[in-house]
Amino acid sequence: MEIKYVSTTCPYCGTGCGFNLVVRDGKVFDVAHWQRAPVNGGKLCPKGRYAHEFINSPDRLTKPLIKKDGGFVEATWDEAYDLIAEKIGSYKPDEVACLSSARTSNEENYLMQKFARVVLKTPHIDHCARLCHASTVAGLAAVFGSGAMTNSITDIAESKCVFVLGSNTFEQHPLIARSIIRAREGGGKVIVADPRLTPTAKQADLYMPFISGTDVAILNGLMQEIIRNGREDKEFIASRTKDFENLKEVVMKDDYSLENVSKTSGIPVESLRTAAEWIATADVATLIYSMGITQHTVGVDNVKSTANLMMLTGNMGRPGGGVNPLRGQNNVQGACDMGALPNVFSGYQKVTDEAAQKKMKEMWGVDELAEGRVGYTVTEMVNVLADESGKLKAMYIMGENPMLSDPDLHHVEEGLKNLEFLVVQDIFLTETGNFADVVLPAACYAEKDGTQTNTERRVQRWKKAQDPPGEAKEDWKIICELGSKMGYPEQFAFESPEAIFNEVAAVTPSYHGMSYARLDPDGLHWPCPTEEHPGTPILHRERFAMPDGLGVFSPIEWKPPAEVPDAEYPYVLTTGRTLWQWHTGTMTRRSWSLEKEAPIGWIEINPEDAKELGIEDEEVVRASTRRGSVEIPARVTPEIIKGVMFIPFHYKEHPANRLTHNALDPVAKIPEYKACAVKVEKITEEA
Ligand SMILES: Nc1nc2c(c(=O)[nH]1)N[C@H]1C(S)=C(S)[C@@H](COP(=O)(O)OP(=O)(O)OC[C@H]3O[C@@H](n4cnc5c(=O)[nH]c(N)nc54)[C@H](O)[C@@H]3O)O[C@H]1N2
Ligand SMILES: Nc1nc2c(c(=O)[nH]1)N[C@H]1C(S)=C(S)[C@@H](COP(=O)(O)OP(=O)(O)OC[C@H]3O[C@@H](n4cnc5c(=O)[nH]c(N)nc54)[C@H](O)[C@@H]3O)O[C@H]1N2
Ligand code: SF4
Ligand SMILES: [Mo]
């Protein structure tokens, strides 16, 4: 019996922890700590600790499946490839769309966008960043010139004031939460604002519960209070920023006095005052945010407001400071970096830029690339499918499960049904896979080499620990074989992920200086422009990534969510996650150690609201919005503010997304998962 330890990077969240996969007789059977892992120093959260449990699940897809007479039959790879090439090849470029995957490697994302652009010649390529941090990418790029986390994870520990807004860091990025604890141990204050008293909020020195969707009002209020007390960083504002007067004009309005903000948000004036004081007077303060900020019709406004606050207080470009959006999926940063987006090639080179187009055409040896048109986003694809039937005819979805993760599932279902041809490539047969004409079995993270980029822009290795089950193949191999079959053998002639990475480095300025040899063992932070460059853990030290080097203040007015409570739907519904489950549950619900901790969904209801509704704890209730209803057990708890209710979106038995609203931010096209209007009723016998 041979036991082998293979060090790799976690397939769950964007923290990017390292661990060892323990392999016996060619099969992974455990996870062991990898003491020198750069991000986490051997520590793991439960998902990382049990990241081996789903790998050898009997449910893994092992053969290509083709739909015949409404059911799936097993097929050979050649049959599947032939059918895909024939079908997808028969549509016009604009009739086909691709979804790439933040669960797969950089190499695989790079190939997926290359496949869309080179083989299908379609501009329609996107992935779940749209549902997640699209507003960060757009908002921070407009303010700082770069849409990523500005500081590193360890750096947070040096902060003297950590302001957590709309991030449940202790459950969703547990190993980043350790840095918050370290900051506190070093004398730093922690402020958490969240509609729910989350495990993160319980660690706070100051907790501010508030009504979902009032973030801009809160941030403007804090800024007004800081300016009123003369606590803005005048020197930083003068030397590093522009348009301060525009900001001032808005935030100084009476609407954003602490009294008025308190009425809008539900936060007591005293708490707001204390928060403003702590943020402005700390030696260095950092702001951490995630989905509570981004998933709104005002997602971009929210993001810009966080940047306003941190520029106002001079906290940018310094250790322990910055604006830190915590990226979600293990490789969502990388999927964006690789250009699996409808408007950019890898490294955020705009598809509309002629020089970038010319460069990519030369690199890829083609003379056409959808001629610089910007394609549909994930959310637009679904809208076009559902509402403009016939415009999009086929889709190729790799490693996403929109039939549970997209907003307004009824609408998604309508859209998927309108497709003439759907390919789904996954490690399990998903809710989305059920709609497919062809299902392709993919290898999971433990079965392939590659790289992924974590939330602090650190590019790290994945290392193969076992063979894929049955005939499943690595995503990169599948795309290469299909690309070759569909007429582009030279463009997809890669023997290994390393060869793909070398092409990535060649065409992507921020990755130019990287190679597999350099990534071992600690990875490198982009930008890393040359082979000698050590990488860049902290952005914007001397100047922002703008042509004039200055950060831009944006005057932002508060706007309520697209759908607000009324007499019929009197509460705000917000949605999110729990520590034990991951999104649509394909992996965590097949991991016994995780599933046993949180096997069913729930709706969180404040005791006062429950009393008015006559609802008891654990009672199954009906929650309805204008989109649909679910029956779901109530969790009556003071840990959610009155007037707001919360459902985690992991559970197919009562899908939160049957309720959510498909209203989009106008710039980022991200849906408003964090606020819509809901009613909750007792389920009566006769109904
Ligand atoms: N265990 C686990 N970890 C995960 C994931 C998972 O599925 N499971 N998913 C990963 C991914 S892809 C992502 S994007 C991240 C997400 O990580 P987070 O953003 O931390 O998680 P969420 O639960 O979506 O939302 C965070 C908080 O926002 C609060 N909130 C609700 N409405 C509002 C509002 O209007 N304003 C503000 N400011 N806050 C509000 C919620 O109460 C919640 O506590 O987590 C990653 N980590
Ligand atoms: N109501 C509500 N909805 C939300 C959110 C919310 O807060 N509230 N959050 C949104 C956010 S932030 C996100 S990121 C999305 C996530 O939405 P999705 O990305 O659709 O969710 P996942 O369950 O992570 O789906 C990933 C799929 O990839 C598969 N997979 C895993 N590894 C591999 C691999 O190596 N190869 C291939 N081919 N497949 C693989 C998994 O089995 C799974 O089916 O959900 C969004 N939906
Ligand atoms: S914090 Fe994130 S990366 Fe680290 S072990 Fe947990 S899920 Fe994996
Ligand atoms: Mo996400």
mmCIF file of C-alpha atoms in Angstrom, residues 402-644:
data_model
loop_
_atom_site.group_PDB
_atom_site.id
_atom_site.type_symbol
_atom_site.label_atom_id
_atom_site.label_comp_id
_atom_site.label_asym_id
_atom_site.label_seq_id
_atom_site.Cartn_x
_atom_site.Cartn_y
_atom_site.Cartn_z
ATOM 1 C CA PRO A 402 -27.976 28.411 -13.463
ATOM 2 C CA MET A 403 -31.108 26.289 -12.911
ATOM 3 C CA LEU A 404 -30.494 26.788 -9.191
ATOM 4 C CA SER A 405 -28.155 29.790 -8.985
ATOM 5 C CA ASP A 406 -29.681 32.376 -11.354
ATOM 6 C CA PRO A 407 -32.443 34.725 -10.171
ATOM 7 C CA ASP A 408 -36.113 33.942 -10.900
ATOM 8 C CA LEU A 409 -35.840 30.233 -11.769
ATOM 9 C CA HIS A 410 -39.154 30.161 -13.555
ATOM 10 C CA HIS A 411 -37.726 32.650 -16.034
ATOM 11 C CA VAL A 412 -34.486 30.634 -16.343
ATOM 12 C CA GLU A 413 -36.450 27.464 -17.024
ATOM 13 C CA GLU A 414 -38.453 29.187 -19.752
ATOM 14 C CA GLY A 415 -35.191 30.336 -21.304
ATOM 15 C CA LEU A 416 -33.452 26.952 -21.194
ATOM 16 C CA LYS A 417 -36.522 25.310 -22.716
ATOM 17 C CA ASN A 418 -36.284 27.693 -25.665
ATOM 18 C CA LEU A 419 -32.798 26.453 -26.529
ATOM 19 C CA GLU A 420 -32.525 24.152 -29.517
ATOM 20 C CA PHE A 421 -29.279 22.656 -28.290
ATOM 21 C CA LEU A 422 -27.571 22.658 -24.906
ATOM 22 C CA VAL A 423 -24.229 21.165 -23.861
ATOM 23 C CA VAL A 424 -23.471 20.930 -20.134
ATOM 24 C CA GLN A 425 -20.015 19.918 -18.937
ATOM 25 C CA ASP A 426 -19.914 19.118 -15.226
ATOM 26 C CA ILE A 427 -18.650 16.655 -12.670
ATOM 27 C CA PHE A 428 -22.222 15.757 -11.599
ATOM 28 C CA LEU A 429 -25.586 15.687 -13.373
ATOM 29 C CA THR A 430 -27.122 18.982 -12.223
ATOM 30 C CA GLU A 431 -30.509 20.708 -12.406
ATOM 31 C CA THR A 432 -29.128 22.477 -15.489
ATOM 32 C CA GLY A 433 -27.678 19.262 -16.890
ATOM 33 C CA ASN A 434 -31.165 17.783 -16.928
ATOM 34 C CA PHE A 435 -32.067 20.270 -19.666
ATOM 35 C CA ALA A 436 -29.033 19.353 -21.800
ATOM 36 C CA ASP A 437 -28.894 17.539 -25.112
ATOM 37 C CA VAL A 438 -25.349 16.436 -24.389
ATOM 38 C CA VAL A 439 -23.706 16.080 -20.967
ATOM 39 C CA LEU A 440 -19.909 15.843 -20.861
ATOM 40 C CA PRO A 441 -18.224 14.291 -17.778
ATOM 41 C CA ALA A 442 -15.405 16.462 -16.451
ATOM 42 C CA ALA A 443 -12.472 15.770 -14.157
ATOM 43 C CA CYS A 444 -12.556 17.611 -10.813
ATOM 44 C CA TYR A 445 -9.815 19.703 -9.209
ATOM 45 C CA ALA A 446 -8.090 16.672 -7.674
ATOM 46 C CA GLU A 447 -7.761 15.053 -11.076
ATOM 47 C CA LYS A 448 -5.903 17.746 -12.962
ATOM 48 C CA ASP A 449 -2.974 20.124 -13.068
ATOM 49 C CA GLY A 450 -3.533 23.827 -13.500
ATOM 50 C CA THR A 451 -3.523 27.165 -11.743
ATOM 51 C CA GLN A 452 -6.098 29.309 -9.998
ATOM 52 C CA THR A 453 -5.990 32.911 -8.792
ATOM 53 C CA ASN A 454 -7.296 33.745 -5.353
ATOM 54 C CA THR A 455 -9.005 36.890 -4.107
ATOM 55 C CA GLU A 456 -5.688 38.639 -3.362
ATOM 56 C CA ARG A 457 -4.558 38.048 -6.982
ATOM 57 C CA ARG A 458 -2.210 35.227 -5.989
ATOM 58 C CA VAL A 459 -1.793 32.657 -8.746
ATOM 59 C CA GLN A 460 -1.298 29.151 -7.301
ATOM 60 C CA ARG A 461 -1.006 25.573 -8.552
ATOM 61 C CA TRP A 462 -3.475 22.694 -8.624
ATOM 62 C CA LYS A 463 -1.773 19.310 -8.762
ATOM 63 C CA LYS A 464 -3.212 16.072 -9.997
ATOM 64 C CA ALA A 465 -3.686 13.462 -7.258
ATOM 65 C CA GLN A 466 -5.759 10.760 -8.964
ATOM 66 C CA ASP A 467 -7.177 9.800 -12.359
ATOM 67 C CA PRO A 468 -10.676 10.986 -13.278
ATOM 68 C CA PRO A 469 -13.464 8.414 -12.800
ATOM 69 C CA GLY A 470 -14.512 6.278 -15.767
ATOM 70 C CA GLU A 471 -14.081 8.155 -19.005
ATOM 71 C CA ALA A 472 -14.314 11.643 -17.489
ATOM 72 C CA LYS A 473 -11.736 14.067 -18.883
ATOM 73 C CA GLU A 474 -10.096 17.316 -17.841
ATOM 74 C CA ASP A 475 -12.061 20.357 -19.046
ATOM 75 C CA TRP A 476 -8.977 21.654 -20.892
ATOM 76 C CA LYS A 477 -8.660 18.376 -22.762
ATOM 77 C CA ILE A 478 -12.321 18.360 -23.740
ATOM 78 C CA ILE A 479 -12.116 21.900 -25.122
ATOM 79 C CA CYS A 480 -8.912 21.108 -27.016
ATOM 80 C CA GLU A 481 -10.420 17.983 -28.576
ATOM 81 C CA LEU A 482 -13.607 19.790 -29.537
ATOM 82 C CA GLY A 483 -11.729 22.821 -30.866
ATOM 83 C CA SER A 484 -9.537 20.570 -33.011
ATOM 84 C CA LYS A 485 -12.523 18.615 -34.268
ATOM 85 C CA MET A 486 -14.279 21.853 -35.198
ATOM 86 C CA GLY A 487 -11.479 22.993 -37.473
ATOM 87 C CA TYR A 488 -8.821 24.598 -35.272
ATOM 88 C CA PRO A 489 -6.267 21.871 -34.466
ATOM 89 C CA GLU A 490 -3.310 24.264 -34.347
ATOM 90 C CA GLN A 491 -5.000 26.689 -31.994
ATOM 91 C CA PHE A 492 -5.854 23.876 -29.583
ATOM 92 C CA ALA A 493 -2.734 21.721 -29.874
ATOM 93 C CA PHE A 494 -1.869 21.810 -26.164
ATOM 94 C CA GLU A 495 -0.187 18.823 -24.576
ATOM 95 C CA SER A 496 -0.502 20.029 -21.003
ATOM 96 C CA PRO A 497 -1.912 22.771 -18.771
ATOM 97 C CA GLU A 498 1.620 24.161 -18.517
ATOM 98 C CA ALA A 499 1.708 24.734 -22.279
ATOM 99 C CA ILE A 500 -1.617 26.583 -22.029
ATOM 100 C CA PHE A 501 -0.291 28.665 -19.129
ATOM 101 C CA ASN A 502 2.718 29.682 -21.209
ATOM 102 C CA GLU A 503 0.332 31.057 -23.848
ATOM 103 C CA VAL A 504 -1.625 32.862 -21.115
ATOM 104 C CA ALA A 505 1.602 34.456 -19.868
ATOM 105 C CA ALA A 506 2.547 35.483 -23.388
ATOM 106 C CA VAL A 507 -0.709 37.305 -24.153
ATOM 107 C CA THR A 508 -1.599 38.661 -20.699
ATOM 108 C CA PRO A 509 0.498 41.635 -19.499
ATOM 109 C CA SER A 510 -0.242 41.129 -15.782
ATOM 110 C CA TYR A 511 0.834 37.443 -16.026
ATOM 111 C CA HIS A 512 3.850 37.995 -18.373
ATOM 112 C CA GLY A 513 6.472 37.179 -15.770
ATOM 113 C CA MET A 514 4.835 33.969 -14.506
ATOM 114 C CA SER A 515 5.669 30.331 -15.237
ATOM 115 C CA TYR A 516 4.870 27.044 -13.464
ATOM 116 C CA ALA A 517 8.452 26.959 -12.150
ATOM 117 C CA ARG A 518 8.020 30.374 -10.536
ATOM 118 C CA LEU A 519 4.627 29.556 -9.019
ATOM 119 C CA ASP A 520 5.986 26.845 -6.740
ATOM 120 C CA PRO A 521 5.539 26.890 -3.812
ATOM 121 C CA ASP A 522 4.050 30.283 -2.845
ATOM 122 C CA GLY A 523 2.435 31.535 -6.034
ATOM 123 C CA LEU A 524 2.777 35.092 -7.366
ATOM 124 C CA HIS A 525 0.480 38.118 -7.083
ATOM 125 C CA TRP A 526 -0.335 39.862 -10.348
ATOM 126 C CA PRO A 527 0.677 42.258 -11.794
ATOM 127 C CA CYS A 528 3.901 40.380 -12.436
ATOM 128 C CA PRO A 529 5.101 41.900 -15.703
ATOM 129 C CA THR A 530 8.608 40.400 -16.070
ATOM 130 C CA GLU A 531 10.465 37.219 -15.193
ATOM 131 C CA GLU A 532 12.405 39.085 -12.491
ATOM 132 C CA HIS A 533 9.345 40.838 -11.006
ATOM 133 C CA PRO A 534 8.430 39.626 -7.474
ATOM 134 C CA GLY A 535 4.660 40.177 -7.940
ATOM 135 C CA THR A 536 2.474 42.889 -6.379
ATOM 136 C CA PRO A 537 0.689 42.156 -3.080
ATOM 137 C CA ILE A 538 -0.499 45.764 -2.552
ATOM 138 C CA LEU A 539 -1.960 47.882 -5.362
ATOM 139 C CA HIS A 540 -2.015 51.672 -5.733
ATOM 140 C CA ARG A 541 0.885 52.420 -3.364
ATOM 141 C CA GLU A 542 2.106 55.541 -5.146
ATOM 142 C CA ARG A 543 -0.591 56.166 -7.710
ATOM 143 C CA PHE A 544 -3.874 54.705 -8.895
ATOM 144 C CA ALA A 545 -4.004 52.774 -12.166
ATOM 145 C CA MET A 546 -5.523 55.740 -13.982
ATOM 146 C CA PRO A 547 -3.878 57.743 -16.778
ATOM 147 C CA ASP A 548 -3.375 60.725 -14.421
ATOM 148 C CA GLY A 549 -2.728 58.458 -11.428
ATOM 149 C CA LEU A 550 -5.597 59.966 -9.437
ATOM 150 C CA GLY A 551 -8.473 58.186 -7.704
ATOM 151 C CA VAL A 552 -11.898 59.520 -8.663
ATOM 152 C CA PHE A 553 -14.544 60.496 -6.093
ATOM 153 C CA SER A 554 -18.068 59.701 -7.316
ATOM 154 C CA PRO A 555 -21.094 61.584 -6.044
ATOM 155 C CA ILE A 556 -23.707 58.888 -5.329
ATOM 156 C CA GLU A 557 -27.290 59.334 -4.186
ATOM 157 C CA TRP A 558 -29.053 56.537 -2.313
ATOM 158 C CA LYS A 559 -31.758 54.725 -4.276
ATOM 159 C CA PRO A 560 -34.015 52.033 -2.831
ATOM 160 C CA PRO A 561 -34.025 48.491 -4.270
ATOM 161 C CA ALA A 562 -36.031 47.844 -7.448
ATOM 162 C CA GLU A 563 -38.769 46.125 -5.457
ATOM 163 C CA VAL A 564 -39.673 47.446 -2.011
ATOM 164 C CA PRO A 565 -42.159 46.056 0.528
ATOM 165 C CA ASP A 566 -45.830 46.987 0.151
ATOM 166 C CA ALA A 567 -49.124 45.884 1.666
ATOM 167 C CA GLU A 568 -49.150 42.607 -0.246
ATOM 168 C CA TYR A 569 -45.471 41.685 0.102
ATOM 169 C CA PRO A 570 -44.574 43.420 3.356
ATOM 170 C CA TYR A 571 -41.044 42.151 4.135
ATOM 171 C CA VAL A 572 -37.594 42.428 2.553
ATOM 172 C CA LEU A 573 -36.174 39.091 1.436
ATOM 173 C CA THR A 574 -32.409 38.724 1.354
ATOM 174 C CA THR A 575 -30.515 35.562 0.397
ATOM 175 C CA GLY A 576 -27.049 34.163 0.911
ATOM 176 C CA ARG A 577 -25.079 31.278 2.299
ATOM 177 C CA THR A 578 -24.138 29.091 5.226
ATOM 178 C CA LEU A 579 -20.735 27.817 6.349
ATOM 179 C CA TRP A 580 -21.515 24.176 5.580
ATOM 180 C CA GLN A 581 -22.913 24.340 2.062
ATOM 181 C CA TRP A 582 -21.619 25.606 -1.249
ATOM 182 C CA HIS A 583 -23.973 27.264 -3.738
ATOM 183 C CA THR A 584 -26.090 24.697 -5.544
ATOM 184 C CA GLY A 585 -24.741 21.951 -3.296
ATOM 185 C CA THR A 586 -23.417 19.658 -6.019
ATOM 186 C CA MET A 587 -20.258 19.018 -4.016
ATOM 187 C CA THR A 588 -21.097 19.821 -0.386
ATOM 188 C CA ARG A 589 -24.364 17.907 -0.347
ATOM 189 C CA ARG A 590 -22.349 14.880 -1.413
ATOM 190 C CA SER A 591 -19.836 15.460 1.411
ATOM 191 C CA TRP A 592 -21.227 13.700 4.432
ATOM 192 C CA SER A 593 -19.313 15.676 7.048
ATOM 193 C CA LEU A 594 -20.742 18.936 5.682
ATOM 194 C CA GLU A 595 -24.234 17.797 4.708
ATOM 195 C CA LYS A 596 -24.962 16.378 8.166
ATOM 196 C CA GLU A 597 -24.424 19.828 9.711
ATOM 197 C CA ALA A 598 -26.949 21.658 7.501
ATOM 198 C CA PRO A 599 -29.151 19.189 5.640
ATOM 199 C CA ILE A 600 -32.193 21.405 5.120
ATOM 200 C CA GLY A 601 -32.881 25.011 4.239
ATOM 201 C CA TRP A 602 -34.685 27.606 6.350
ATOM 202 C CA ILE A 603 -36.096 31.116 6.387
ATOM 203 C CA GLU A 604 -34.862 33.422 9.151
ATOM 204 C CA ILE A 605 -37.636 35.501 10.727
ATOM 205 C CA ASN A 606 -37.377 38.017 13.552
ATOM 206 C CA PRO A 607 -39.502 36.987 16.616
ATOM 207 C CA GLU A 608 -41.641 40.141 16.360
ATOM 208 C CA ASP A 609 -42.475 39.421 12.735
ATOM 209 C CA ALA A 610 -43.116 35.754 13.569
ATOM 210 C CA LYS A 611 -45.489 36.775 16.345
ATOM 211 C CA GLU A 612 -47.497 39.006 13.996
ATOM 212 C CA LEU A 613 -47.684 36.147 11.518
ATOM 213 C CA GLY A 614 -48.495 33.560 14.179
ATOM 214 C CA ILE A 615 -45.517 31.464 13.156
ATOM 215 C CA GLU A 616 -43.534 29.171 15.444
ATOM 216 C CA ASP A 617 -39.887 28.207 15.205
ATOM 217 C CA GLU A 618 -39.366 25.190 12.875
ATOM 218 C CA GLU A 619 -42.877 25.461 11.447
ATOM 219 C CA VAL A 620 -42.993 24.952 7.681
ATOM 220 C CA VAL A 621 -44.300 28.166 6.093
ATOM 221 C CA ARG A 622 -44.997 29.404 2.604
ATOM 222 C CA ALA A 623 -42.760 32.260 1.400
ATOM 223 C CA SER A 624 -43.940 33.974 -1.775
ATOM 224 C CA THR A 625 -42.860 36.797 -4.031
ATOM 225 C CA ARG A 626 -44.236 38.015 -7.349
ATOM 226 C CA ARG A 627 -42.106 35.282 -9.001
ATOM 227 C CA GLY A 628 -43.076 32.189 -7.046
ATOM 228 C CA SER A 629 -43.423 30.338 -3.726
ATOM 229 C CA VAL A 630 -41.479 27.878 -1.637
ATOM 230 C CA GLU A 631 -42.441 25.892 1.429
ATOM 231 C CA ILE A 632 -39.667 26.093 3.958
ATOM 232 C CA PRO A 633 -39.046 25.659 7.711
ATOM 233 C CA ALA A 634 -39.010 28.906 9.717
ATOM 234 C CA ARG A 635 -36.052 29.744 11.935
ATOM 235 C CA VAL A 636 -37.415 32.305 14.360
ATOM 236 C CA THR A 637 -34.421 34.219 15.662
ATOM 237 C CA PRO A 638 -33.554 37.646 17.044
ATOM 238 C CA GLU A 639 -30.395 37.401 14.959
ATOM 239 C CA ILE A 640 -32.139 39.066 12.003
ATOM 240 C CA ILE A 641 -33.489 42.608 12.008
ATOM 241 C CA LYS A 642 -37.272 43.004 12.082
ATOM 242 C CA GLY A 643 -38.700 43.476 8.597
ATOM 243 C CA VAL A 644 -35.994 41.461 6.809
#
